[in-house]
Amino acid sequence: MVVDERKEFLCEWINQSTPYGGCKLEPASADASFRRYFRIHTPDGSRVVMDAPPELEPCAPFVQLAKKLKDSGIQVPQVYFQDLEQGFLILSDFGDLHYQEALASERRNNLYELAVEEIIKFQKGLGEWATQLPVFDRAWQSKELEIFREWCLPDVSSQEFEKYTKPLTDGVDTIPKSFMHRDFHCRNLLVTDDGTPGIIDFQGAMLGPITYDLVSLLRDCYVDNSEDWIVRQVRSFRTQLVQCGLIGPEIDEGTINKWFDWAGLQRHLKCVGIFHRLKIRDGKPEYLADVPRVLGYVKQVLKNYPELCDLQSLVEQASLLSPDS
């Protein structure tokens, strides 16, 4: 019989250190990291319990960012109880309706509008404070891209790979930086009771490209959107950035499109690598089903920018698993 020691410690902490002793833990969700979530029903209403092994997924960044975001009017979970040493949190519950499911409804366009508003709110309200966050610089980009090399191009050395990716990392590094959620997609947005987006999984926030969260949302690893529609959304985003004074009017559509494409290319190469790692190392094959979509984004951008032709040739040599591998 397998004993879930962390769950036992979690129950003990809830019983001894919170008013919710005796509440039954129901599985809520897991994600691609080492965190997992439970739901408890309390006299105060439903609550979400986060279990994050501290040596693998420290909770302190989540708690610190949650306070700052909430103070700035961003709808993120309230932290009611915490034990950072053990990696346990009790949070407010946004429910079970993720954007991934909700986008299939007639509210699709409205939900996207609300999500883009949140990105603007991040950048307008947190831009100055975000300079205290870790910087999404060339070194960080390269570290993420190394995941793709390790799991999809293992016969290519890190040094050789960096030569191919340098034009991309240099280009992304020139994009103006602001607050960046870093994983702003349909599985990290929930539709709350009042219909607005509740934002989760923000603990990896950085100071990064202003187009990064937008491309995470519109060229989502888990949802298809038409390219014509995406182009219109990027155009609208540029207008909002200009109106808020976040970029100057001299930044034309061609420039913002390139910033969008290149930030997305870096992200999507990383994601293809992560999805392969999840299958090969972690025994989570379900993410392979999304590789064709993400690879489609990669190929589309590489095809459109001749200055990335060497990287395009290298990516075509990658060893990629099929969804039914």
PDB file of N, CA and C in Angstrom, residues 7 12 23 26 37 67 119 140 156 163 165 172 177 179 182 187 207 212 232 237 248-249 263-264 299-300 310:
ATOM      1  N   LYS A   7       0.298  14.132   1.987  1.00  0.00           N
ATOM      2  CA  LYS A   7      -1.126  14.345   2.233  1.00  0.00           C
ATOM      3  C   LYS A   7      -1.441  14.190   3.721  1.00  0.00           C
ATOM      4  N   GLU A  12      -2.795  16.933   8.800  1.00  0.00           N
ATOM      5  CA  GLU A  12      -2.402  17.248  10.179  1.00  0.00           C
ATOM      6  C   GLU A  12      -2.289  18.762  10.368  1.00  0.00           C
ATOM      7  N   CYS A  23     -12.183  18.683   7.712  1.00  0.00           N
ATOM      8  CA  CYS A  23     -12.698  18.844   6.341  1.00  0.00           C
ATOM      9  C   CYS A  23     -12.049  17.809   5.425  1.00  0.00           C
ATOM     10  N   GLU A  26     -10.712  16.921  -1.259  1.00  0.00           N
ATOM     11  CA  GLU A  26     -11.131  16.373  -2.553  1.00  0.00           C
ATOM     12  C   GLU A  26     -10.116  16.820  -3.605  1.00  0.00           C
ATOM     13  N   TYR A  37      -3.457  20.303  -6.074  1.00  0.00           N
ATOM     14  CA  TYR A  37      -4.485  21.116  -5.432  1.00  0.00           C
ATOM     15  C   TYR A  37      -5.637  20.234  -4.960  1.00  0.00           C
ATOM     16  N   LYS A  67      -0.197  39.007  -2.938  1.00  0.00           N
ATOM     17  CA  LYS A  67      -0.508  40.251  -2.217  1.00  0.00           C
ATOM     18  C   LYS A  67      -0.338  41.465  -3.121  1.00  0.00           C
ATOM     19  N   ILE A 119      -3.992  41.827 -18.963  1.00  0.00           N
ATOM     20  CA  ILE A 119      -2.590  42.007 -19.373  1.00  0.00           C
ATOM     21  C   ILE A 119      -2.235  43.494 -19.345  1.00  0.00           C
ATOM     22  N   TRP A 140      18.266  33.789 -19.447  1.00  0.00           N
ATOM     23  CA  TRP A 140      17.057  33.040 -19.063  1.00  0.00           C
ATOM     24  C   TRP A 140      16.410  32.396 -20.286  1.00  0.00           C
ATOM     25  N   VAL A 156      22.861  17.522 -30.577  1.00  0.00           N
ATOM     26  CA  VAL A 156      23.446  18.843 -30.830  1.00  0.00           C
ATOM     27  C   VAL A 156      23.997  19.383 -29.510  1.00  0.00           C
ATOM     28  N   LYS A 163      24.467  28.981 -30.937  1.00  0.00           N
ATOM     29  CA  LYS A 163      24.776  29.747 -32.149  1.00  0.00           C
ATOM     30  C   LYS A 163      23.525  29.895 -33.022  1.00  0.00           C
ATOM     31  N   THR A 165      20.362  29.732 -31.956  1.00  0.00           N
ATOM     32  CA  THR A 165      19.275  30.457 -31.278  1.00  0.00           C
ATOM     33  C   THR A 165      19.635  31.904 -30.963  1.00  0.00           C
ATOM     34  N   VAL A 172      14.472  38.871 -29.152  1.00  0.00           N
ATOM     35  CA  VAL A 172      13.493  38.931 -28.055  1.00  0.00           C
ATOM     36  C   VAL A 172      13.964  39.892 -26.966  1.00  0.00           C
ATOM     37  N   LYS A 177      10.254  45.679 -21.977  1.00  0.00           N
ATOM     38  CA  LYS A 177       9.864  44.753 -20.913  1.00  0.00           C
ATOM     39  C   LYS A 177       8.919  45.417 -19.920  1.00  0.00           C
ATOM     40  N   PHE A 179       5.754  43.918 -16.621  1.00  0.00           N
ATOM     41  CA  PHE A 179       5.320  42.751 -15.833  1.00  0.00           C
ATOM     42  C   PHE A 179       4.861  41.651 -16.779  1.00  0.00           C
ATOM     43  N   ARG A 182       3.917  35.085 -17.422  1.00  0.00           N
ATOM     44  CA  ARG A 182       4.785  34.037 -17.970  1.00  0.00           C
ATOM     45  C   ARG A 182       4.059  32.743 -18.299  1.00  0.00           C
ATOM     46  N   ARG A 187      -5.579  27.507 -19.182  1.00  0.00           N
ATOM     47  CA  ARG A 187      -5.667  26.658 -17.992  1.00  0.00           C
ATOM     48  C   ARG A 187      -5.307  27.402 -16.708  1.00  0.00           C
ATOM     49  N   LEU A 207      10.104  40.228 -15.251  1.00  0.00           N
ATOM     50  CA  LEU A 207      10.140  41.420 -16.084  1.00  0.00           C
ATOM     51  C   LEU A 207      10.514  40.948 -17.480  1.00  0.00           C
ATOM     52  N   TYR A 212       4.652  38.982 -24.517  1.00  0.00           N
ATOM     53  CA  TYR A 212       4.771  37.569 -24.138  1.00  0.00           C
ATOM     54  C   TYR A 212       3.447  37.000 -23.629  1.00  0.00           C
ATOM     55  N   ARG A 232      -5.952  40.544 -35.797  1.00  0.00           N
ATOM     56  CA  ARG A 232      -6.811  41.660 -35.360  1.00  0.00           C
ATOM     57  C   ARG A 232      -6.617  41.948 -33.873  1.00  0.00           C
ATOM     58  N   PHE A 237      -4.347  45.275 -29.485  1.00  0.00           N
ATOM     59  CA  PHE A 237      -3.442  45.351 -28.329  1.00  0.00           C
ATOM     60  C   PHE A 237      -2.462  46.513 -28.511  1.00  0.00           C
ATOM     61  N   GLY A 248       5.230  54.091 -27.766  1.00  0.00           N
ATOM     62  CA  GLY A 248       4.974  55.283 -28.561  1.00  0.00           C
ATOM     63  C   GLY A 248       4.263  54.942 -29.852  1.00  0.00           C
ATOM     64  N   PRO A 249       3.576  55.919 -30.444  1.00  0.00           N
ATOM     65  CA  PRO A 249       2.839  55.677 -31.696  1.00  0.00           C
ATOM     66  C   PRO A 249       3.762  55.315 -32.863  1.00  0.00           C
ATOM     67  N   ALA A 263       8.573  36.527 -29.478  1.00  0.00           N
ATOM     68  CA  ALA A 263       8.366  36.118 -28.081  1.00  0.00           C
ATOM     69  C   ALA A 263       7.660  34.764 -28.050  1.00  0.00           C
ATOM     70  N   GLY A 264       6.697  34.592 -28.953  1.00  0.00           N
ATOM     71  CA  GLY A 264       5.979  33.317 -29.014  1.00  0.00           C
ATOM     72  C   GLY A 264       6.871  32.176 -29.469  1.00  0.00           C
ATOM     73  N   LYS A 299       6.681  26.521 -36.659  1.00  0.00           N
ATOM     74  CA  LYS A 299       6.985  26.455 -38.094  1.00  0.00           C
ATOM     75  C   LYS A 299       6.477  27.692 -38.827  1.00  0.00           C
ATOM     76  N   GLN A 300       5.315  28.167 -38.414  1.00  0.00           N
ATOM     77  CA  GLN A 300       4.724  29.345 -39.056  1.00  0.00           C
ATOM     78  C   GLN A 300       5.637  30.565 -38.881  1.00  0.00           C
ATOM     79  N   ASP A 310      18.512  29.563 -40.376  1.00  0.00           N
ATOM     80  CA  ASP A 310      19.405  28.538 -39.805  1.00  0.00           C
ATOM     81  C   ASP A 310      18.710  27.802 -38.666  1.00  0.00           C
TER      82      ASP A 310
END
